[in-house]
Amino acid sequence: MELRHLRCFLAVAEELHFARAAERLHIEQSPLSRAIKELEDDLGVMLFARTTRSTRLTRAGQLFLEHVRRVFAALQQARDSVTTAANGFHSQLRVALSDGITPSRLPALLALCRQEEPEVEIRFFEVPLSQQIKGLHDDLYDVGFAQSEEVGDSIIALPAWSDPLMVAVPARHPLLAHKRIPLDELLRYPLVLCDPQVCEGHAKHVDRVLRRADMEPLIAERVASCDLMMVLVSAGFALGLAGAAHIVASREPGVVARPLASRVPPLTTYLLRPDGPPSDVLARFIERVQAIESPESPKPIACLNPDPAEEPAS
């Protein structure tokens, strides 16, 4: 088994079409088919179920795909480590991001890291929560951020930052008559929510809040980020639910932040890391994360009025 076999497998597995995979690899279709046949013979299993009309992964192929992706991720990280050393950095910290973390805090964290430890290169990877957890187990990432503490065994979840969960309302919307929006009133209108496949922790938190009411929510759209949510809210497409700092940091005009009338748990961002003693570099990174909300540090959401005026947040 050679890397070329794995590259061919990955292309076919992602395209599910031999002609498109061959075009992507800039090779003819016949050597591609031959490479897949050699790989299947070596493994002793069929990786693809092929007909004249379709190509799909077998169960064995689906499992093999997960491992192949990790192989290429590890190879890329090996290249990155060499580049890191060549560029004068002493070490590297691999940080996974899931659910979207509060935008106003990440720049402050990076600035603090650069100021205190400029010789450490920080690399970020935006991945779904399930992929982050696998990556932490497989040593693809050193640490991560997500809005969920349901991470299973061997992963430590430390509360890092918290934000009030707020309603993002289009300017001049009827709900702005309420300083605090009742949940039943909120559910009378279409909502744009984060896709649970992309923002699992955020979506689960919002779903738990919505299930407090007897009414079924009217979901107008599922989006991959809070930024796109704010775009749709600004356009009057629907209402959104997001952390207070995310709404305030949005550059979209015509979005107003309103709290819910009932008390709901805040939206918490957790720092995730593998169980066990952290490295010195990671331990110092964790200290900086905690310092972002220390009394000595500016708090990005301190200026948010619990009963904001009707002017758009910006």
PDB file of C-alpha atoms in Angstrom:
ATOM      1  CA  MET A   1       0.000   0.000   0.000  1.00  0.00           C
ATOM      2  CA  GLU A   2       1.423   3.354  -1.060  1.00  0.00           C
ATOM      3  CA  LEU A   3       0.322   6.946  -0.593  1.00  0.00           C
ATOM      4  CA  ARG A   4      -0.827   7.064  -4.211  1.00  0.00           C
ATOM      5  CA  HIS A   5      -3.345   4.319  -3.410  1.00  0.00           C
ATOM      6  CA  LEU A   6      -4.686   6.375  -0.511  1.00  0.00           C
ATOM      7  CA  ARG A   7      -4.880   9.546  -2.619  1.00  0.00           C
ATOM      8  CA  CYS A   8      -6.836   7.675  -5.279  1.00  0.00           C
ATOM      9  CA  PHE A   9      -9.161   6.164  -2.676  1.00  0.00           C
ATOM     10  CA  LEU A  10      -9.796   9.555  -1.042  1.00  0.00           C
ATOM     11  CA  ALA A  11     -10.635  11.198  -4.366  1.00  0.00           C
ATOM     12  CA  VAL A  12     -13.113   8.465  -5.349  1.00  0.00           C
ATOM     13  CA  ALA A  13     -14.617   8.342  -1.834  1.00  0.00           C
ATOM     14  CA  GLU A  14     -15.275  12.095  -1.857  1.00  0.00           C
ATOM     15  CA  GLU A  15     -16.433  12.363  -5.471  1.00  0.00           C
ATOM     16  CA  LEU A  16     -18.252   8.986  -5.649  1.00  0.00           C
ATOM     17  CA  HIS A  17     -17.577   9.175  -9.363  1.00  0.00           C
ATOM     18  CA  PHE A  18     -14.499   7.672 -11.036  1.00  0.00           C
ATOM     19  CA  ALA A  19     -14.394  10.126 -13.942  1.00  0.00           C
ATOM     20  CA  ARG A  20     -14.572  13.186 -11.659  1.00  0.00           C
ATOM     21  CA  ALA A  21     -12.011  11.661  -9.293  1.00  0.00           C
ATOM     22  CA  ALA A  22      -9.624  11.014 -12.189  1.00  0.00           C
ATOM     23  CA  GLU A  23     -10.059  14.602 -13.383  1.00  0.00           C
ATOM     24  CA  ARG A  24      -9.383  15.880  -9.860  1.00  0.00           C
ATOM     25  CA  LEU A  25      -6.155  13.826  -9.690  1.00  0.00           C
ATOM     26  CA  HIS A  26      -5.150  14.788 -13.256  1.00  0.00           C
ATOM     27  CA  ILE A  27      -4.832  11.155 -14.329  1.00  0.00           C
ATOM     28  CA  GLU A  28      -6.661   8.833 -16.709  1.00  0.00           C
ATOM     29  CA  GLN A  29      -9.546   6.770 -15.386  1.00  0.00           C
ATOM     30  CA  SER A  30      -7.896   3.396 -16.094  1.00  0.00           C
ATOM     31  CA  PRO A  31      -4.886   3.865 -13.754  1.00  0.00           C
ATOM     32  CA  LEU A  32      -7.281   5.180 -11.114  1.00  0.00           C
ATOM     33  CA  SER A  33      -9.437   2.050 -11.371  1.00  0.00           C
ATOM     34  CA  ARG A  34      -6.297  -0.077 -11.251  1.00  0.00           C
ATOM     35  CA  ALA A  35      -5.073   1.664  -8.083  1.00  0.00           C
ATOM     36  CA  ILE A  36      -8.425   1.080  -6.344  1.00  0.00           C
ATOM     37  CA  LYS A  37      -8.352  -2.605  -7.397  1.00  0.00           C
ATOM     38  CA  GLU A  38      -4.810  -2.987  -6.010  1.00  0.00           C
ATOM     39  CA  LEU A  39      -5.885  -1.383  -2.747  1.00  0.00           C
ATOM     40  CA  GLU A  40      -8.946  -3.630  -2.407  1.00  0.00           C
ATOM     41  CA  ASP A  41      -6.812  -6.710  -3.155  1.00  0.00           C
ATOM     42  CA  ASP A  42      -4.283  -5.629  -0.530  1.00  0.00           C
ATOM     43  CA  LEU A  43      -6.979  -5.102   2.107  1.00  0.00           C
ATOM     44  CA  GLY A  44      -9.009  -8.132   1.079  1.00  0.00           C
ATOM     45  CA  VAL A  45     -12.292  -6.190   1.073  1.00  0.00           C
ATOM     46  CA  MET A  46     -14.454  -4.259  -1.358  1.00  0.00           C
ATOM     47  CA  LEU A  47     -14.269  -0.535  -0.623  1.00  0.00           C
ATOM     48  CA  PHE A  48     -16.812   0.548  -3.242  1.00  0.00           C
ATOM     49  CA  ALA A  49     -20.072  -0.892  -4.526  1.00  0.00           C
ATOM     50  CA  ARG A  50     -20.130  -0.017  -8.228  1.00  0.00           C
ATOM     51  CA  THR A  51     -22.879  -0.213 -10.806  1.00  0.00           C
ATOM     52  CA  THR A  52     -23.177   1.324 -14.264  1.00  0.00           C
ATOM     53  CA  ARG A  53     -25.099   4.215 -12.689  1.00  0.00           C
ATOM     54  CA  SER A  54     -23.526   4.827  -9.293  1.00  0.00           C
ATOM     55  CA  THR A  55     -20.553   4.390  -6.985  1.00  0.00           C
ATOM     56  CA  ARG A  56     -20.969   4.232  -3.232  1.00  0.00           C
ATOM     57  CA  LEU A  57     -18.814   3.332  -0.263  1.00  0.00           C
ATOM     58  CA  THR A  58     -19.289  -0.035   1.393  1.00  0.00           C
ATOM     59  CA  ARG A  59     -19.328  -0.217   5.175  1.00  0.00           C
ATOM     60  CA  ALA A  60     -15.637  -1.187   5.053  1.00  0.00           C
ATOM     61  CA  GLY A  61     -15.008   1.764   2.737  1.00  0.00           C
ATOM     62  CA  GLN A  62     -16.679   4.191   5.150  1.00  0.00           C
ATOM     63  CA  LEU A  63     -14.510   2.986   8.037  1.00  0.00           C
ATOM     64  CA  PHE A  64     -11.366   3.100   5.894  1.00  0.00           C
ATOM     65  CA  LEU A  65     -12.190   6.668   4.835  1.00  0.00           C
ATOM     66  CA  GLU A  66     -12.073   7.874   8.457  1.00  0.00           C
ATOM     67  CA  HIS A  67      -8.573   6.422   8.877  1.00  0.00           C
ATOM     68  CA  VAL A  68      -7.308   7.727   5.546  1.00  0.00           C
ATOM     69  CA  ARG A  69      -8.403  11.269   6.395  1.00  0.00           C
ATOM     70  CA  ARG A  70      -6.487  11.035   9.668  1.00  0.00           C
ATOM     71  CA  VAL A  71      -3.398   9.804   7.801  1.00  0.00           C
ATOM     72  CA  PHE A  72      -3.420  12.823   5.509  1.00  0.00           C
ATOM     73  CA  ALA A  73      -4.164  15.175   8.410  1.00  0.00           C
ATOM     74  CA  ALA A  74      -1.134  13.765  10.259  1.00  0.00           C
ATOM     75  CA  LEU A  75       1.030  14.155   7.148  1.00  0.00           C
ATOM     76  CA  GLN A  76      -0.060  17.767   6.756  1.00  0.00           C
ATOM     77  CA  GLN A  77       0.720  18.472  10.379  1.00  0.00           C
ATOM     78  CA  ALA A  78       4.169  16.912   9.934  1.00  0.00           C
ATOM     79  CA  ARG A  79       4.775  19.330   7.042  1.00  0.00           C
ATOM     80  CA  ASP A  80       3.460  22.212   9.148  1.00  0.00           C
ATOM     81  CA  SER A  81       5.785  21.317  12.018  1.00  0.00           C
ATOM     82  CA  VAL A  82       8.787  21.389   9.707  1.00  0.00           C
ATOM     83  CA  THR A  83       7.662  24.760   8.347  1.00  0.00           C
ATOM     84  CA  THR A  84       7.143  26.015  11.900  1.00  0.00           C
ATOM     85  CA  ALA A  85      10.723  25.127  12.823  1.00  0.00           C
ATOM     86  CA  ALA A  86      12.084  26.619   9.585  1.00  0.00           C
ATOM     87  CA  ASN A  87      10.270  29.900  10.309  1.00  0.00           C
ATOM     88  CA  GLY A  88      11.903  30.226  13.716  1.00  0.00           C
ATOM     89  CA  PHE A  89       9.052  29.080  15.964  1.00  0.00           C
ATOM     90  CA  HIS A  90      10.065  26.864  18.884  1.00  0.00           C
ATOM     91  CA  SER A  91       6.796  24.944  19.123  1.00  0.00           C
ATOM     92  CA  GLN A  92       3.259  24.756  17.838  1.00  0.00           C
ATOM     93  CA  LEU A  93      -0.184  24.669  19.439  1.00  0.00           C
ATOM     94  CA  ARG A  94      -2.979  23.076  17.386  1.00  0.00           C
ATOM     95  CA  VAL A  95      -6.368  24.565  18.304  1.00  0.00           C
ATOM     96  CA  ALA A  96      -9.683  23.162  17.048  1.00  0.00           C
ATOM     97  CA  LEU A  97     -12.741  25.435  16.870  1.00  0.00           C
ATOM     98  CA  SER A  98     -16.319  24.142  16.835  1.00  0.00           C
ATOM     99  CA  ASP A  99     -19.693  25.909  17.096  1.00  0.00           C
ATOM    100  CA  GLY A 100     -18.071  29.310  16.516  1.00  0.00           C
ATOM    101  CA  ILE A 101     -16.572  30.964  19.575  1.00  0.00           C
ATOM    102  CA  THR A 102     -17.357  34.496  20.688  1.00  0.00           C
ATOM    103  CA  PRO A 103     -15.745  36.675  18.015  1.00  0.00           C
ATOM    104  CA  SER A 104     -14.706  39.463  20.370  1.00  0.00           C
ATOM    105  CA  ARG A 105     -12.648  37.123  22.552  1.00  0.00           C
ATOM    106  CA  LEU A 106     -10.516  35.319  19.984  1.00  0.00           C
ATOM    107  CA  PRO A 107      -8.568  38.433  18.893  1.00  0.00           C
ATOM    108  CA  ALA A 108      -7.886  39.311  22.543  1.00  0.00           C
ATOM    109  CA  LEU A 109      -6.638  35.784  23.212  1.00  0.00           C
ATOM    110  CA  LEU A 110      -4.380  35.767  20.149  1.00  0.00           C
ATOM    111  CA  ALA A 111      -2.960  39.173  21.008  1.00  0.00           C
ATOM    112  CA  LEU A 112      -2.141  37.975  24.522  1.00  0.00           C
ATOM    113  CA  CYS A 113      -0.464  34.817  23.181  1.00  0.00           C
ATOM    114  CA  ARG A 114       1.599  36.804  20.696  1.00  0.00           C
ATOM    115  CA  GLN A 115       2.627  39.297  23.363  1.00  0.00           C
ATOM    116  CA  GLU A 116       3.653  36.748  25.994  1.00  0.00           C
ATOM    117  CA  GLU A 117       4.929  33.834  23.898  1.00  0.00           C
ATOM    118  CA  PRO A 118       5.638  34.902  20.299  1.00  0.00           C
ATOM    119  CA  GLU A 119       7.890  31.889  19.677  1.00  0.00           C
ATOM    120  CA  VAL A 120       4.863  29.531  19.788  1.00  0.00           C
ATOM    121  CA  GLU A 121       2.938  29.209  16.528  1.00  0.00           C
ATOM    122  CA  ILE A 122      -0.828  28.786  16.948  1.00  0.00           C
ATOM    123  CA  ARG A 123      -2.704  26.973  14.191  1.00  0.00           C
ATOM    124  CA  PHE A 124      -6.504  26.870  14.039  1.00  0.00           C
ATOM    125  CA  PHE A 125      -8.765  24.192  12.573  1.00  0.00           C
ATOM    126  CA  GLU A 126     -12.530  24.803  12.151  1.00  0.00           C
ATOM    127  CA  VAL A 127     -14.213  21.413  12.497  1.00  0.00           C
ATOM    128  CA  PRO A 128     -17.528  19.935  13.724  1.00  0.00           C
ATOM    129  CA  LEU A 129     -17.569  18.927  17.395  1.00  0.00           C
ATOM    130  CA  SER A 130     -17.490  15.177  16.661  1.00  0.00           C
ATOM    131  CA  GLN A 131     -14.393  15.651  14.517  1.00  0.00           C
ATOM    132  CA  GLN A 132     -12.758  17.784  17.200  1.00  0.00           C
ATOM    133  CA  ILE A 133     -13.291  15.077  19.817  1.00  0.00           C
ATOM    134  CA  LYS A 134     -11.793  12.430  17.508  1.00  0.00           C
ATOM    135  CA  GLY A 135      -8.878  14.724  16.753  1.00  0.00           C
ATOM    136  CA  LEU A 136      -8.175  15.312  20.445  1.00  0.00           C
ATOM    137  CA  HIS A 137      -8.152  11.547  21.006  1.00  0.00           C
ATOM    138  CA  ASP A 138      -5.901  10.964  17.976  1.00  0.00           C
ATOM    139  CA  ASP A 139      -3.413  13.747  18.820  1.00  0.00           C
ATOM    140  CA  LEU A 140      -4.404  15.819  15.793  1.00  0.00           C
ATOM    141  CA  TYR A 141      -5.236  18.777  18.075  1.00  0.00           C
ATOM    142  CA  ASP A 142      -3.785  19.899  21.401  1.00  0.00           C
ATOM    143  CA  VAL A 143      -6.819  21.845  22.587  1.00  0.00           C
ATOM    144  CA  GLY A 144     -10.184  23.011  21.318  1.00  0.00           C
ATOM    145  CA  PHE A 145     -13.195  25.234  21.927  1.00  0.00           C
ATOM    146  CA  ALA A 146     -16.838  24.210  21.669  1.00  0.00           C
ATOM    147  CA  GLN A 147     -20.186  25.114  23.186  1.00  0.00           C
ATOM    148  CA  SER A 148     -20.775  21.700  24.724  1.00  0.00           C
ATOM    149  CA  GLU A 149     -19.392  19.756  27.657  1.00  0.00           C
ATOM    150  CA  GLU A 150     -20.837  16.468  26.385  1.00  0.00           C
ATOM    151  CA  VAL A 151     -17.501  15.186  25.115  1.00  0.00           C
ATOM    152  CA  GLY A 152     -17.266  11.643  26.486  1.00  0.00           C
ATOM    153  CA  ASP A 153     -14.418  10.009  28.357  1.00  0.00           C
ATOM    154  CA  SER A 154     -10.759  11.050  28.376  1.00  0.00           C
ATOM    155  CA  ILE A 155     -11.568  14.667  27.403  1.00  0.00           C
ATOM    156  CA  ILE A 156     -11.643  17.461  29.976  1.00  0.00           C
ATOM    157  CA  ALA A 157     -14.145  20.293  29.410  1.00  0.00           C
ATOM    158  CA  LEU A 158     -13.305  23.522  31.247  1.00  0.00           C
ATOM    159  CA  PRO A 159     -15.815  26.427  31.198  1.00  0.00           C
ATOM    160  CA  ALA A 160     -14.021  29.302  29.472  1.00  0.00           C
ATOM    161  CA  TRP A 161     -16.484  32.036  28.535  1.00  0.00           C
ATOM    162  CA  SER A 162     -20.224  32.588  28.996  1.00  0.00           C
ATOM    163  CA  ASP A 163     -22.727  34.817  27.200  1.00  0.00           C
ATOM    164  CA  PRO A 164     -26.419  35.455  27.787  1.00  0.00           C
ATOM    165  CA  LEU A 165     -28.514  33.743  25.129  1.00  0.00           C
ATOM    166  CA  MET A 166     -30.313  36.549  23.286  1.00  0.00           C
ATOM    167  CA  VAL A 167     -32.880  36.931  20.530  1.00  0.00           C
ATOM    168  CA  ALA A 168     -31.620  38.639  17.384  1.00  0.00           C
ATOM    169  CA  VAL A 169     -34.541  40.694  16.072  1.00  0.00           C
ATOM    170  CA  PRO A 170     -34.822  42.671  12.813  1.00  0.00           C
ATOM    171  CA  ALA A 171     -35.276  46.397  13.320  1.00  0.00           C
ATOM    172  CA  ARG A 172     -38.935  47.522  13.353  1.00  0.00           C
ATOM    173  CA  HIS A 173     -40.132  43.993  14.146  1.00  0.00           C
ATOM    174  CA  PRO A 174     -43.362  43.696  16.215  1.00  0.00           C
ATOM    175  CA  LEU A 175     -41.514  41.776  18.942  1.00  0.00           C
ATOM    176  CA  LEU A 176     -39.520  44.902  19.777  1.00  0.00           C
ATOM    177  CA  ALA A 177     -42.573  46.019  21.749  1.00  0.00           C
ATOM    178  CA  HIS A 178     -41.226  43.614  24.403  1.00  0.00           C
ATOM    179  CA  LYS A 179     -38.169  44.600  26.416  1.00  0.00           C
ATOM    180  CA  ARG A 180     -37.883  40.916  27.316  1.00  0.00           C
ATOM    181  CA  ILE A 181     -39.372  38.496  24.820  1.00  0.00           C
ATOM    182  CA  PRO A 182     -41.674  35.720  26.095  1.00  0.00           C
ATOM    183  CA  LEU A 183     -40.794  32.343  24.629  1.00  0.00           C
ATOM    184  CA  ASP A 184     -44.366  31.757  23.439  1.00  0.00           C
ATOM    185  CA  GLU A 185     -44.294  35.061  21.542  1.00  0.00           C
ATOM    186  CA  LEU A 186     -40.912  34.196  19.999  1.00  0.00           C
ATOM    187  CA  LEU A 187     -42.270  30.911  18.662  1.00  0.00           C
ATOM    188  CA  ARG A 188     -45.025  32.678  16.720  1.00  0.00           C
ATOM    189  CA  TYR A 189     -42.382  33.781  14.190  1.00  0.00           C
ATOM    190  CA  PRO A 190     -39.966  31.928  11.863  1.00  0.00           C
ATOM    191  CA  LEU A 191     -36.497  31.230  13.269  1.00  0.00           C
ATOM    192  CA  VAL A 192     -33.094  30.864  11.664  1.00  0.00           C
ATOM    193  CA  LEU A 193     -30.976  28.476  13.743  1.00  0.00           C
ATOM    194  CA  CYS A 194     -27.532  26.925  13.555  1.00  0.00           C
ATOM    195  CA  ASP A 195     -27.223  23.573  11.780  1.00  0.00           C
ATOM    196  CA  PRO A 196     -26.640  20.822  14.396  1.00  0.00           C
ATOM    197  CA  GLN A 197     -24.342  19.014  11.952  1.00  0.00           C
ATOM    198  CA  VAL A 198     -21.992  22.010  11.970  1.00  0.00           C
ATOM    199  CA  CYS A 199     -22.643  23.740  15.313  1.00  0.00           C
ATOM    200  CA  GLU A 200     -23.656  20.780  17.462  1.00  0.00           C
ATOM    201  CA  GLY A 201     -23.131  22.298  20.899  1.00  0.00           C
ATOM    202  CA  HIS A 202     -24.810  25.614  20.059  1.00  0.00           C
ATOM    203  CA  ALA A 203     -27.752  23.861  18.391  1.00  0.00           C
ATOM    204  CA  LYS A 204     -28.321  21.519  21.361  1.00  0.00           C
ATOM    205  CA  HIS A 205     -28.320  24.418  23.808  1.00  0.00           C
ATOM    206  CA  VAL A 206     -30.867  26.387  21.779  1.00  0.00           C
ATOM    207  CA  ASP A 207     -33.015  23.278  21.275  1.00  0.00           C
ATOM    208  CA  ARG A 208     -33.184  22.707  25.054  1.00  0.00           C
ATOM    209  CA  VAL A 209     -34.368  26.292  25.523  1.00  0.00           C
ATOM    210  CA  LEU A 210     -37.031  26.059  22.804  1.00  0.00           C
ATOM    211  CA  ARG A 211     -38.382  22.795  24.218  1.00  0.00           C
ATOM    212  CA  ARG A 212     -39.468  24.634  27.377  1.00  0.00           C
ATOM    213  CA  ALA A 213     -42.517  25.785  25.425  1.00  0.00           C
ATOM    214  CA  ASP A 214     -45.368  23.579  24.261  1.00  0.00           C
ATOM    215  CA  MET A 215     -45.256  25.022  20.739  1.00  0.00           C
ATOM    216  CA  GLU A 216     -43.141  23.576  17.932  1.00  0.00           C
ATOM    217  CA  PRO A 217     -40.697  26.138  16.529  1.00  0.00           C
ATOM    218  CA  LEU A 218     -41.069  27.201  12.905  1.00  0.00           C
ATOM    219  CA  ILE A 219     -37.576  26.727  11.458  1.00  0.00           C
ATOM    220  CA  ALA A 220     -37.158  28.885   8.369  1.00  0.00           C
ATOM    221  CA  GLU A 221     -33.490  28.015   7.792  1.00  0.00           C
ATOM    222  CA  ARG A 222     -30.555  26.112   9.287  1.00  0.00           C
ATOM    223  CA  VAL A 223     -27.216  27.867   8.785  1.00  0.00           C
ATOM    224  CA  ALA A 224     -23.569  26.961   9.310  1.00  0.00           C
ATOM    225  CA  SER A 225     -22.593  30.039  11.316  1.00  0.00           C
ATOM    226  CA  CYS A 226     -23.937  32.801  13.537  1.00  0.00           C
ATOM    227  CA  ASP A 227     -22.561  35.311  11.023  1.00  0.00           C
ATOM    228  CA  LEU A 228     -24.946  34.065   8.329  1.00  0.00           C
ATOM    229  CA  MET A 229     -27.720  33.997  10.923  1.00  0.00           C
ATOM    230  CA  MET A 230     -27.178  37.721  11.507  1.00  0.00           C
ATOM    231  CA  VAL A 231     -27.293  38.388   7.751  1.00  0.00           C
ATOM    232  CA  LEU A 232     -30.704  36.720   7.488  1.00  0.00           C
ATOM    233  CA  VAL A 233     -32.008  38.488  10.593  1.00  0.00           C
ATOM    234  CA  SER A 234     -30.826  41.839   9.239  1.00  0.00           C
ATOM    235  CA  ALA A 235     -32.716  41.142   6.020  1.00  0.00           C
ATOM    236  CA  GLY A 236     -35.920  40.500   7.998  1.00  0.00           C
ATOM    237  CA  PHE A 237     -35.950  36.851   6.951  1.00  0.00           C
ATOM    238  CA  ALA A 238     -36.420  35.457  10.472  1.00  0.00           C
ATOM    239  CA  LEU A 239     -35.453  35.780  14.138  1.00  0.00           C
ATOM    240  CA  GLY A 240     -32.246  34.270  15.496  1.00  0.00           C
ATOM    241  CA  LEU A 241     -30.898  32.985  18.811  1.00  0.00           C
ATOM    242  CA  ALA A 242     -27.242  33.581  19.633  1.00  0.00           C
ATOM    243  CA  GLY A 243     -24.854  34.697  22.343  1.00  0.00           C
ATOM    244  CA  ALA A 244     -25.034  38.363  23.301  1.00  0.00           C
ATOM    245  CA  ALA A 245     -21.473  39.133  22.181  1.00  0.00           C
ATOM    246  CA  HIS A 246     -22.086  37.531  18.794  1.00  0.00           C
ATOM    247  CA  ILE A 247     -25.063  39.812  18.153  1.00  0.00           C
ATOM    248  CA  VAL A 248     -23.248  42.916  19.378  1.00  0.00           C
ATOM    249  CA  ALA A 249     -20.158  42.071  17.295  1.00  0.00           C
ATOM    250  CA  SER A 250     -22.237  41.569  14.157  1.00  0.00           C
ATOM    251  CA  ARG A 251     -21.565  44.160  11.491  1.00  0.00           C
ATOM    252  CA  GLU A 252     -24.938  43.614   9.887  1.00  0.00           C
ATOM    253  CA  PRO A 253     -27.169  46.698  10.189  1.00  0.00           C
ATOM    254  CA  GLY A 254     -30.667  46.465  11.568  1.00  0.00           C
ATOM    255  CA  VAL A 255     -30.173  43.728  14.179  1.00  0.00           C
ATOM    256  CA  VAL A 256     -31.436  44.350  17.720  1.00  0.00           C
ATOM    257  CA  ALA A 257     -30.541  42.179  20.737  1.00  0.00           C
ATOM    258  CA  ARG A 258     -33.333  41.290  23.164  1.00  0.00           C
ATOM    259  CA  PRO A 259     -33.193  38.971  26.196  1.00  0.00           C
ATOM    260  CA  LEU A 260     -35.794  36.274  26.763  1.00  0.00           C
ATOM    261  CA  ALA A 261     -38.392  36.933  29.455  1.00  0.00           C
ATOM    262  CA  SER A 262     -37.675  33.656  31.252  1.00  0.00           C
ATOM    263  CA  ARG A 263     -34.338  32.793  32.802  1.00  0.00           C
ATOM    264  CA  VAL A 264     -32.323  30.474  30.574  1.00  0.00           C
ATOM    265  CA  PRO A 265     -28.805  29.075  31.036  1.00  0.00           C
ATOM    266  CA  PRO A 266     -26.054  31.138  29.404  1.00  0.00           C
ATOM    267  CA  LEU A 267     -24.330  29.944  26.271  1.00  0.00           C
ATOM    268  CA  THR A 268     -21.004  28.645  27.577  1.00  0.00           C
ATOM    269  CA  THR A 269     -17.854  28.104  25.547  1.00  0.00           C
ATOM    270  CA  TYR A 270     -15.761  25.232  26.884  1.00  0.00           C
ATOM    271  CA  LEU A 271     -12.050  24.634  26.474  1.00  0.00           C
ATOM    272  CA  LEU A 272     -11.549  20.959  25.602  1.00  0.00           C
ATOM    273  CA  ARG A 273      -8.298  19.082  26.077  1.00  0.00           C
ATOM    274  CA  PRO A 274      -7.179  15.466  26.468  1.00  0.00           C
ATOM    275  CA  ASP A 275      -7.150  14.150  30.012  1.00  0.00           C
ATOM    276  CA  GLY A 276      -3.745  14.075  31.680  1.00  0.00           C
ATOM    277  CA  PRO A 277      -1.090  16.631  32.598  1.00  0.00           C
ATOM    278  CA  PRO A 278      -0.958  19.420  29.970  1.00  0.00           C
ATOM    279  CA  SER A 279       2.316  20.450  28.382  1.00  0.00           C
ATOM    280  CA  ASP A 280       3.908  23.661  29.623  1.00  0.00           C
ATOM    281  CA  VAL A 281       2.859  25.438  26.418  1.00  0.00           C
ATOM    282  CA  LEU A 282      -0.750  24.276  26.786  1.00  0.00           C
ATOM    283  CA  ALA A 283      -0.866  25.127  30.493  1.00  0.00           C
ATOM    284  CA  ARG A 284       0.196  28.706  29.742  1.00  0.00           C
ATOM    285  CA  PHE A 285      -2.374  28.899  26.938  1.00  0.00           C
ATOM    286  CA  ILE A 286      -5.132  27.807  29.342  1.00  0.00           C
ATOM    287  CA  GLU A 287      -4.060  30.515  31.803  1.00  0.00           C
ATOM    288  CA  ARG A 288      -4.427  33.133  29.053  1.00  0.00           C
ATOM    289  CA  VAL A 289      -7.880  31.847  28.136  1.00  0.00           C
ATOM    290  CA  GLN A 290      -8.956  32.279  31.748  1.00  0.00           C
ATOM    291  CA  ALA A 291      -7.345  35.734  31.897  1.00  0.00           C
ATOM    292  CA  ILE A 292      -9.570  37.050  29.093  1.00  0.00           C
ATOM    293  CA  GLU A 293     -12.471  37.275  31.580  1.00  0.00           C
ATOM    294  CA  SER A 294     -10.453  38.128  34.674  1.00  0.00           C
ATOM    295  CA  PRO A 295     -11.413  41.340  36.551  1.00  0.00           C
ATOM    296  CA  GLU A 296      -8.259  43.010  35.228  1.00  0.00           C
ATOM    297  CA  SER A 297      -9.187  42.340  31.613  1.00  0.00           C
ATOM    298  CA  PRO A 298     -11.828  44.203  29.603  1.00  0.00           C
ATOM    299  CA  LYS A 299     -15.026  42.224  29.273  1.00  0.00           C
ATOM    300  CA  PRO A 300     -16.327  42.386  25.704  1.00  0.00           C
ATOM    301  CA  ILE A 301     -20.004  42.158  26.658  1.00  0.00           C
ATOM    302  CA  ALA A 302     -19.973  44.420  29.721  1.00  0.00           C
ATOM    303  CA  CYS A 303     -21.468  47.272  27.710  1.00  0.00           C
ATOM    304  CA  LEU A 304     -24.517  45.241  26.661  1.00  0.00           C
ATOM    305  CA  ASN A 305     -27.609  46.582  28.387  1.00  0.00           C
ATOM    306  CA  PRO A 306     -29.968  43.798  29.584  1.00  0.00           C
ATOM    307  CA  ASP A 307     -32.801  45.955  28.256  1.00  0.00           C
ATOM    308  CA  PRO A 308     -31.206  47.455  25.138  1.00  0.00           C
ATOM    309  CA  ALA A 309     -32.795  50.278  23.251  1.00  0.00           C
ATOM    310  CA  GLU A 310     -34.397  49.613  19.940  1.00  0.00           C
ATOM    311  CA  GLU A 311     -31.455  50.937  17.936  1.00  0.00           C
ATOM    312  CA  PRO A 312     -29.725  48.225  15.916  1.00  0.00           C
ATOM    313  CA  ALA A 313     -26.775  46.541  17.620  1.00  0.00           C
ATOM    314  CA  SER A 314     -23.497  47.114  15.843  1.00  0.00           C
TER     315      SER A 314
END
